[in-house]
Short mmCIF file of C-alpha atoms in Angstrom, two decimals:
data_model
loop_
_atom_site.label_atom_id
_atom_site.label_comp_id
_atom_site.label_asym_id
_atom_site.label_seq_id
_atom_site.Cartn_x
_atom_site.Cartn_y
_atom_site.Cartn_z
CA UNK A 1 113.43 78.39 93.73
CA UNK A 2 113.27 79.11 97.59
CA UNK A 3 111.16 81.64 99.81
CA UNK A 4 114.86 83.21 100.30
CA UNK A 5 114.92 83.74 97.03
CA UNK A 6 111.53 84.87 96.23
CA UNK A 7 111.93 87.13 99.13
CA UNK A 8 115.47 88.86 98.19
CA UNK A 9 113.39 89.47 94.40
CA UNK A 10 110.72 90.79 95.88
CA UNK A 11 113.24 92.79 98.96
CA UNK A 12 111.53 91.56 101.75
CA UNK A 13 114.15 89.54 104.03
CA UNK A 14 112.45 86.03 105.87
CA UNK A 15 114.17 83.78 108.95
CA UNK A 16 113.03 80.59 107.26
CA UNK A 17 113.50 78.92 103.76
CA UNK A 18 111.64 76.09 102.46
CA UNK A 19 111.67 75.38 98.88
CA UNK A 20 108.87 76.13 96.23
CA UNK A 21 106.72 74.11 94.44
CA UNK A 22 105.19 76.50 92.69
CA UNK A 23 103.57 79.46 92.55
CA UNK A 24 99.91 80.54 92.30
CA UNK A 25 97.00 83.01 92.99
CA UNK A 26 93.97 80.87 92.89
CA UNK A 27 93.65 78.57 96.34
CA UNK A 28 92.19 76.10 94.36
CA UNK A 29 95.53 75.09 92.56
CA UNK A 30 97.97 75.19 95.82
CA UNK A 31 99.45 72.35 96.49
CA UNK A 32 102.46 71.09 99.58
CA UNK A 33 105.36 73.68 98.99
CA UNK A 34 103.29 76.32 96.81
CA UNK A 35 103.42 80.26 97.19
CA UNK A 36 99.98 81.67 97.13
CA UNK A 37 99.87 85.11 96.23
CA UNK A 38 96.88 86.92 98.11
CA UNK A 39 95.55 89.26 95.35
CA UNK A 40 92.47 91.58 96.06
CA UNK A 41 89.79 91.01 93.20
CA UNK A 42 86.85 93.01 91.74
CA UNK A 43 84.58 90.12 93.32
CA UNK A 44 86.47 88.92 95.93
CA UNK A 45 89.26 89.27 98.04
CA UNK A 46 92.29 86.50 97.68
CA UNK A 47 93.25 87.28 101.52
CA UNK A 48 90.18 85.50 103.10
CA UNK A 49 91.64 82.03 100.82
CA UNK A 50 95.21 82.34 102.70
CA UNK A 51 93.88 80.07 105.77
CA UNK A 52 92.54 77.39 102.66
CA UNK A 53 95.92 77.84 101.17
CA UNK A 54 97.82 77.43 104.54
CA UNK A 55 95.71 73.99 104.86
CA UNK A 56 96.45 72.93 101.24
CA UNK A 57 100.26 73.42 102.05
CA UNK A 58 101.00 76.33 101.38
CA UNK A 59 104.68 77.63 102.40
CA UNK A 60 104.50 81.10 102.27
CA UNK A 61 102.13 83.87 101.35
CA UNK A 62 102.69 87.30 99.41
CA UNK A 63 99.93 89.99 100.08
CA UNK A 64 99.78 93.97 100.26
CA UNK A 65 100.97 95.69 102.92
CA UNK A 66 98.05 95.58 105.56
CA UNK A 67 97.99 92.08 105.49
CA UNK A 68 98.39 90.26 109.03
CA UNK A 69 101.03 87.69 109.49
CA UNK A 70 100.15 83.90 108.88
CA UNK A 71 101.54 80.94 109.77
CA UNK A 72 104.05 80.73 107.30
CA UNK A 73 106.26 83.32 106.24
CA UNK A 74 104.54 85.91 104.80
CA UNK A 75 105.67 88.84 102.69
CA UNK A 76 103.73 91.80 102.08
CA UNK A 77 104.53 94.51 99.26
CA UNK A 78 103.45 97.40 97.56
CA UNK A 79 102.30 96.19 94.69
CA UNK A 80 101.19 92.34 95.02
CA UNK A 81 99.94 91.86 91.50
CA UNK A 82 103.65 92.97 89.92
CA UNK A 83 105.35 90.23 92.44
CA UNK A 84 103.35 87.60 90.98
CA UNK A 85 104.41 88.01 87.95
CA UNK A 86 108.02 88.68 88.87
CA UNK A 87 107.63 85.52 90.93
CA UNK A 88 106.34 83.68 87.94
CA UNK A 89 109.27 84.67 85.80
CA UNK A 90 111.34 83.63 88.45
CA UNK A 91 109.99 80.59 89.02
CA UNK A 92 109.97 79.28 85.39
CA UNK A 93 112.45 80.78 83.89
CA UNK A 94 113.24 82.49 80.71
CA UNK A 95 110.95 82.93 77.37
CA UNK A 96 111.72 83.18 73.52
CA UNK A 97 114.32 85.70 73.17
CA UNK A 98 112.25 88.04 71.12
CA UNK A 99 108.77 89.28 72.72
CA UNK A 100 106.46 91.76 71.20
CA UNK A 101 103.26 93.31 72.52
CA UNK A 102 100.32 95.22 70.52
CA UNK A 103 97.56 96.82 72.67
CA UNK A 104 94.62 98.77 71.66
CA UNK A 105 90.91 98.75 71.61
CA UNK A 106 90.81 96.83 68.01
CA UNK A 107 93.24 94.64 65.92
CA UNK A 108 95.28 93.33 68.73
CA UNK A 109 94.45 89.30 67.28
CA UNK A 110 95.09 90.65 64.18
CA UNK A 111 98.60 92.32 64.67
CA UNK A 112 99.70 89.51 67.33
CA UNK A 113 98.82 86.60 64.17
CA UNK A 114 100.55 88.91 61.38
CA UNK A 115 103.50 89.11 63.78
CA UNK A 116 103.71 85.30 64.14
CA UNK A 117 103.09 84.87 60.25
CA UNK A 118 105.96 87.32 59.00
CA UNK A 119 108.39 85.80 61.48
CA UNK A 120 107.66 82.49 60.60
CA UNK A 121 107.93 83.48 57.16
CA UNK A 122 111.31 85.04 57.30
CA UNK A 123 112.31 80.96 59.20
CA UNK A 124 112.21 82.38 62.63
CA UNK A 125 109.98 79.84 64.63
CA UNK A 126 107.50 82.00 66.17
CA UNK A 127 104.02 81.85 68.25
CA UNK A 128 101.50 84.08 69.34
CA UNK A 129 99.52 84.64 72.48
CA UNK A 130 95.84 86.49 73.15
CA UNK A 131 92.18 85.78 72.20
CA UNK A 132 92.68 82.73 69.79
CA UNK A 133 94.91 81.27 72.24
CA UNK A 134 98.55 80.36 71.88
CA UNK A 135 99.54 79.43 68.43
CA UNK A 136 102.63 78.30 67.19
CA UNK A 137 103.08 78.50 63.43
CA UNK A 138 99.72 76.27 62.13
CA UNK A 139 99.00 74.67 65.43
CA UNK A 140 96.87 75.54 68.58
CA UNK A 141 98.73 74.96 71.67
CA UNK A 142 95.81 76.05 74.00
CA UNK A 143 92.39 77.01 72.90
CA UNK A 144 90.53 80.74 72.68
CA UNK A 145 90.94 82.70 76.14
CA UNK A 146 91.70 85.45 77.86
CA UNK A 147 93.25 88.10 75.93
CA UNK A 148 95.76 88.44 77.99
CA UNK A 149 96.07 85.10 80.35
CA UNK A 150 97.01 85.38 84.36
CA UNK A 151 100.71 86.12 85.57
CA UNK A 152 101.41 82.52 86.36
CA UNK A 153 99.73 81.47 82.84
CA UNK A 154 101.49 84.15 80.79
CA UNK A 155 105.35 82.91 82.25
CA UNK A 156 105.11 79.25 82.24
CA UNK A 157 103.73 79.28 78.65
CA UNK A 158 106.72 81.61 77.78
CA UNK A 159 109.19 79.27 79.10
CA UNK A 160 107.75 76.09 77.84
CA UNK A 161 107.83 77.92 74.44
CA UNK A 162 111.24 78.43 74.69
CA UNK A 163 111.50 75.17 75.54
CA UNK A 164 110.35 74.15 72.51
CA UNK A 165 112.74 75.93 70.45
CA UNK A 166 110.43 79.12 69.92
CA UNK A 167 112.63 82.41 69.22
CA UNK A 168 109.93 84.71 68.81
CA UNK A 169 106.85 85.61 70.71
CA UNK A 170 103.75 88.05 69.87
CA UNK A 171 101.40 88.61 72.04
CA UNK A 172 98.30 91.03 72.62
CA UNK A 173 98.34 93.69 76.07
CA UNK A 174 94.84 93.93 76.93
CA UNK A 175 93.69 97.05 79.12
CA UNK A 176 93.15 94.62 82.13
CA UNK A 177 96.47 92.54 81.27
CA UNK A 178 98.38 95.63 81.55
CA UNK A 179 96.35 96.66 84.61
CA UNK A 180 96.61 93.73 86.15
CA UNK A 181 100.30 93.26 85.44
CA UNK A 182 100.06 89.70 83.47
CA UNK A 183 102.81 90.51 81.11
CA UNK A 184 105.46 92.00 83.97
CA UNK A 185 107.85 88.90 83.81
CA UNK A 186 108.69 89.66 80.06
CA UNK A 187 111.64 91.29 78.82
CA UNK A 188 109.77 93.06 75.86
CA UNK A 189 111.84 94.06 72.27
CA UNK A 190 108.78 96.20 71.20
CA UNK A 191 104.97 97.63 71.57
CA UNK A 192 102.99 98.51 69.37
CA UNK A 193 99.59 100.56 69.52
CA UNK A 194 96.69 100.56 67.14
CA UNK A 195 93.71 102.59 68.56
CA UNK A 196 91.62 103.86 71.35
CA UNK A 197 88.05 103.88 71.23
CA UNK A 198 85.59 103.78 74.52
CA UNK A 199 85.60 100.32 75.50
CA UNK A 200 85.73 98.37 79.14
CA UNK A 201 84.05 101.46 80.68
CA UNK A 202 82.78 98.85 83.25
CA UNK A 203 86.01 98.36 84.88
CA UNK A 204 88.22 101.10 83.98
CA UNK A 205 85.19 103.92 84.56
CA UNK A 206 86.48 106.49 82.40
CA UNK A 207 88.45 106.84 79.26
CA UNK A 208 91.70 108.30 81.30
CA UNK A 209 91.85 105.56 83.47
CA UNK A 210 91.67 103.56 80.26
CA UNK A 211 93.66 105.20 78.22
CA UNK A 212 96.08 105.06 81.64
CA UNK A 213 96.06 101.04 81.41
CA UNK A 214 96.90 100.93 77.66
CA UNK A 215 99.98 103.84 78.00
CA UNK A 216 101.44 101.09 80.51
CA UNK A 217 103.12 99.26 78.39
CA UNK A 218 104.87 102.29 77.11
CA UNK A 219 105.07 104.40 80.80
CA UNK A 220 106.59 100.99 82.51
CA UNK A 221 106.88 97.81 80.96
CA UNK A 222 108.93 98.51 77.65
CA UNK A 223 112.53 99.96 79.01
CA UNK A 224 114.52 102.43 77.19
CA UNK A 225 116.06 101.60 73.84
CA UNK A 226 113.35 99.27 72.79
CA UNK A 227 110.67 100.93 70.40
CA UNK A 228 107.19 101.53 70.29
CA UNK A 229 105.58 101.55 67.26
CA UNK A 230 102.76 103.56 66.60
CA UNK A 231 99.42 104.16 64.19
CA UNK A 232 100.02 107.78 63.66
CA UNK A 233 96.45 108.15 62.47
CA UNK A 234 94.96 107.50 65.82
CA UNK A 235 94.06 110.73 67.60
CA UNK A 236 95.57 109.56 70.71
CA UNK A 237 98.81 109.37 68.87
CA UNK A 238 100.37 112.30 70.03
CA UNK A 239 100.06 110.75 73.75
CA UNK A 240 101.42 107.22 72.76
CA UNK A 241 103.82 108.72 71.23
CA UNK A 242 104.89 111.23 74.67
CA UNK A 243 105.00 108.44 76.58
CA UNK A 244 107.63 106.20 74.51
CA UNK A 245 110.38 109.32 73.94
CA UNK A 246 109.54 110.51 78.23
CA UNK A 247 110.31 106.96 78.72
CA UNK A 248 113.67 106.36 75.98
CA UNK A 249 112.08 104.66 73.55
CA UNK A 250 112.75 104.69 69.95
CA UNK A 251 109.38 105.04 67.86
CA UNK A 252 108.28 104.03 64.46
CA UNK A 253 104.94 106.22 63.23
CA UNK A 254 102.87 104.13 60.83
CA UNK A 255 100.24 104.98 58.96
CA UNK A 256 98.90 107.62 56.21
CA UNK A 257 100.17 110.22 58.79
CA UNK A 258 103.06 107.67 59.70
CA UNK A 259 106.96 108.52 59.05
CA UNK A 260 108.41 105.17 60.07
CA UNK A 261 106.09 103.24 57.73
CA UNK A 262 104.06 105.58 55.31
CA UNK A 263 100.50 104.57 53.47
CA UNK A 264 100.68 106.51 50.74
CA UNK A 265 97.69 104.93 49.08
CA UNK A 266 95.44 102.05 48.94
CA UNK A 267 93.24 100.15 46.61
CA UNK A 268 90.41 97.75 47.22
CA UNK A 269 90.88 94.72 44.44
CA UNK A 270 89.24 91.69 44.33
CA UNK A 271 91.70 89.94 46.08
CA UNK A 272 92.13 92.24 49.13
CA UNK A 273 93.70 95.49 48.53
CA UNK A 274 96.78 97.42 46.93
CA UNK A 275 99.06 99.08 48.83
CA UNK A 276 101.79 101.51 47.97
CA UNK A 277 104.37 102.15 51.14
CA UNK A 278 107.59 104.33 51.71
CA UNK A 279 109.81 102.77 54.19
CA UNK A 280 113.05 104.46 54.60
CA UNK A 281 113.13 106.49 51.69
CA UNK A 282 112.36 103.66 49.44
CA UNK A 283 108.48 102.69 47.86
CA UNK A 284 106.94 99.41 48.25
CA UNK A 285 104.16 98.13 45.99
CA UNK A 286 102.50 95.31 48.23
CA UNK A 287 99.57 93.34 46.99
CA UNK A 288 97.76 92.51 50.78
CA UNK A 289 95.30 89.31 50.56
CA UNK A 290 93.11 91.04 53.09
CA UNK A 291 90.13 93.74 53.01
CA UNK A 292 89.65 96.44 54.69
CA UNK A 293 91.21 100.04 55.43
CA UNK A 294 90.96 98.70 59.09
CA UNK A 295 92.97 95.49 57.97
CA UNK A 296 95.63 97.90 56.43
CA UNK A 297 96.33 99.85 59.61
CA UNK A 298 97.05 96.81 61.67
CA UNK A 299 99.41 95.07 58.90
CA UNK A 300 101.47 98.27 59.26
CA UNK A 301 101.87 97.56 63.03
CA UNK A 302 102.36 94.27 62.70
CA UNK A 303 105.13 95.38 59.99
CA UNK A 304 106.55 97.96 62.75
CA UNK A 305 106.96 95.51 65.30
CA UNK A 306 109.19 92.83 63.19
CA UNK A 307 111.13 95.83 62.03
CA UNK A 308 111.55 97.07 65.53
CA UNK A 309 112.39 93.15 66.23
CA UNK A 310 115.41 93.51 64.00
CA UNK A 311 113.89 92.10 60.51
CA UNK A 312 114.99 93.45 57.33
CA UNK A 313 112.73 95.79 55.74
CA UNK A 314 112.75 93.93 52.33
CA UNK A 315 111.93 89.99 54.13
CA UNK A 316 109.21 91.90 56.03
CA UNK A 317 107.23 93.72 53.15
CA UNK A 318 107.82 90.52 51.04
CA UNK A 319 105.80 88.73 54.01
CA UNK A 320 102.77 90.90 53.98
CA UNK A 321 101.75 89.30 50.54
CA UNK A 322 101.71 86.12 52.16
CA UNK A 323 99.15 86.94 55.28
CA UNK A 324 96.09 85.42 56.10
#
């Protein structure tokens, strides 16, 4: 990729057009024939690094709008955290083919690892991404991290899963992910929510603004005619749910309350639990090798999503037996 082309994706024209190395917004990692991306920071602000990156070889900068000029093309923008990760996904090209996202205050691991283990049972080769790290089928790729990982992080592992012959991708939307726009180079199939309880009150200040972060992946990053799928037993359901049909999406309710995927009952057993779901207008007796009422909920999301995905509701119920 060249500047010229970084610059026509992110509309802002430049005279010159040297070729890109890579791409980055920590100064530390640029290297000759990098774009460093000038991001402000809770602690600190990435615009007092661009002289370090300028001397590390940097051969163009992208920072918001009241940034001065520097001695290589520079392009300032509205929103400098959203052409990272738009310059990310430029730079390294496309991921698996089918991409999922659960966010929430609990169960996102959960969800994301149910999602991998139902595709990979139904002989899709699948991975997921968040807290555990990336996984594909029985193997770590990367160790425990960041929810959700940086821009930069979050493409190149996409691609080089691709690369490896991955088709589908799950992967959890923290509050600060989605804040932060990490996941805005993926093309997303589905999203899924599980629940809102107060939580990150330390950087998001109030429940709104958190609540705000979370309804992100339904207000902008999912586009219409994908689906969202939904616990319909969350209070904030209702606004989840607003959100995906303001925005064209397609929803699937899960959930005792839940029309997509219905609990219509559940019984602890000494293996994990019983389950009894209707799923269009046919019941499901599932035996689920997990405990927990809590563990329930987030099976039916996971469920949701590889529906929404294009699974066949039969493979994907016959799956939930087999999760761990």
């Amino acid at each position: 990729m060249s500047v010229k082309r970084l610059s026509e994706l992110l509309r802002r024209p430049l005279a010159e057009d040297p070729l890109i190395s890579g791409v980055t917004a920590d100064s530390r990692k640029v290297g000759p024939g990098s774009v460093f991306f000038a991001l402000p920071g809770l602690t600190a602000d990435g615009r007092q690094f661009i002289p370090t990156a300028v001397e590390k070889g940097a051969v163009a900068v992208v920072a918001p709008l009241d940034t001065p000029a520097a001695s290589v093309p520079t392009i300032t923008v509205h929103d400098a955290r959203r052409a990272y990760a738009l310059a990310a996904g430029a730079f390294w090209g496309e991921g698996p083919e089918t991409v999922v996202a659960v966010t929430g205050t609990n169960g996102k691991t959960s969800v994301a690892t149910f999602c991998r283990q139902i595709f990979t049972h139904l002989g899709r080769k699948a991975a997921s991404l968040g807290t555990l790290g990336l996984q594909l089928a029985d193997r770590d790729l990367t160790g425990p991290g960041l929810t959700t990982p940086d821009a930069e992080a979050v493409a190149r592992m996409a691609a080089e899963l691709r690369g490896l012959g991955v088709t589908h991708l799950a992967l959890e939307a923290s509050s600060h992910g989605l804040d932060q726009r990490r996941l805005d180079s993926l093309t997303l199939k589905a999203g899924g929510f599980t629940n809102l309880t107060q939580d990150h009150l330390d950087y998001h200040h109030d429940m709104a603004s958190y609540q705000g972060a979370k309804l992100r992946l339904f207000d902008e990053l999912l586009q219409p005619g994908s689906t969202a799928v939904l616990n319909a037993d969350s209070p904030a359901y209702a606004s989840f749910a607003a959100a995906a049909v303001t925005h064209g999406q397609s929803v699937i309710s899960v959930g005792e309350e839940g029309q997509g995927i219905r609990l219509i009952s559940r019984t602890p057993e000494p293996y994990g639990q019983q389950m009894v779901l209707e799923l269009a207008g046919r019941r499901y007796d599932v035996r689920l090798p997990l405990a927990g009422a809590f563990q329930a909920s987030n099976v039916l999301v996971a469920a949701g999503l590889c529906l929404a995905a294009g699974e066949e509701p039969a493979g994907v119920i016959e799956a939930l037996g087999e999760l761990n």
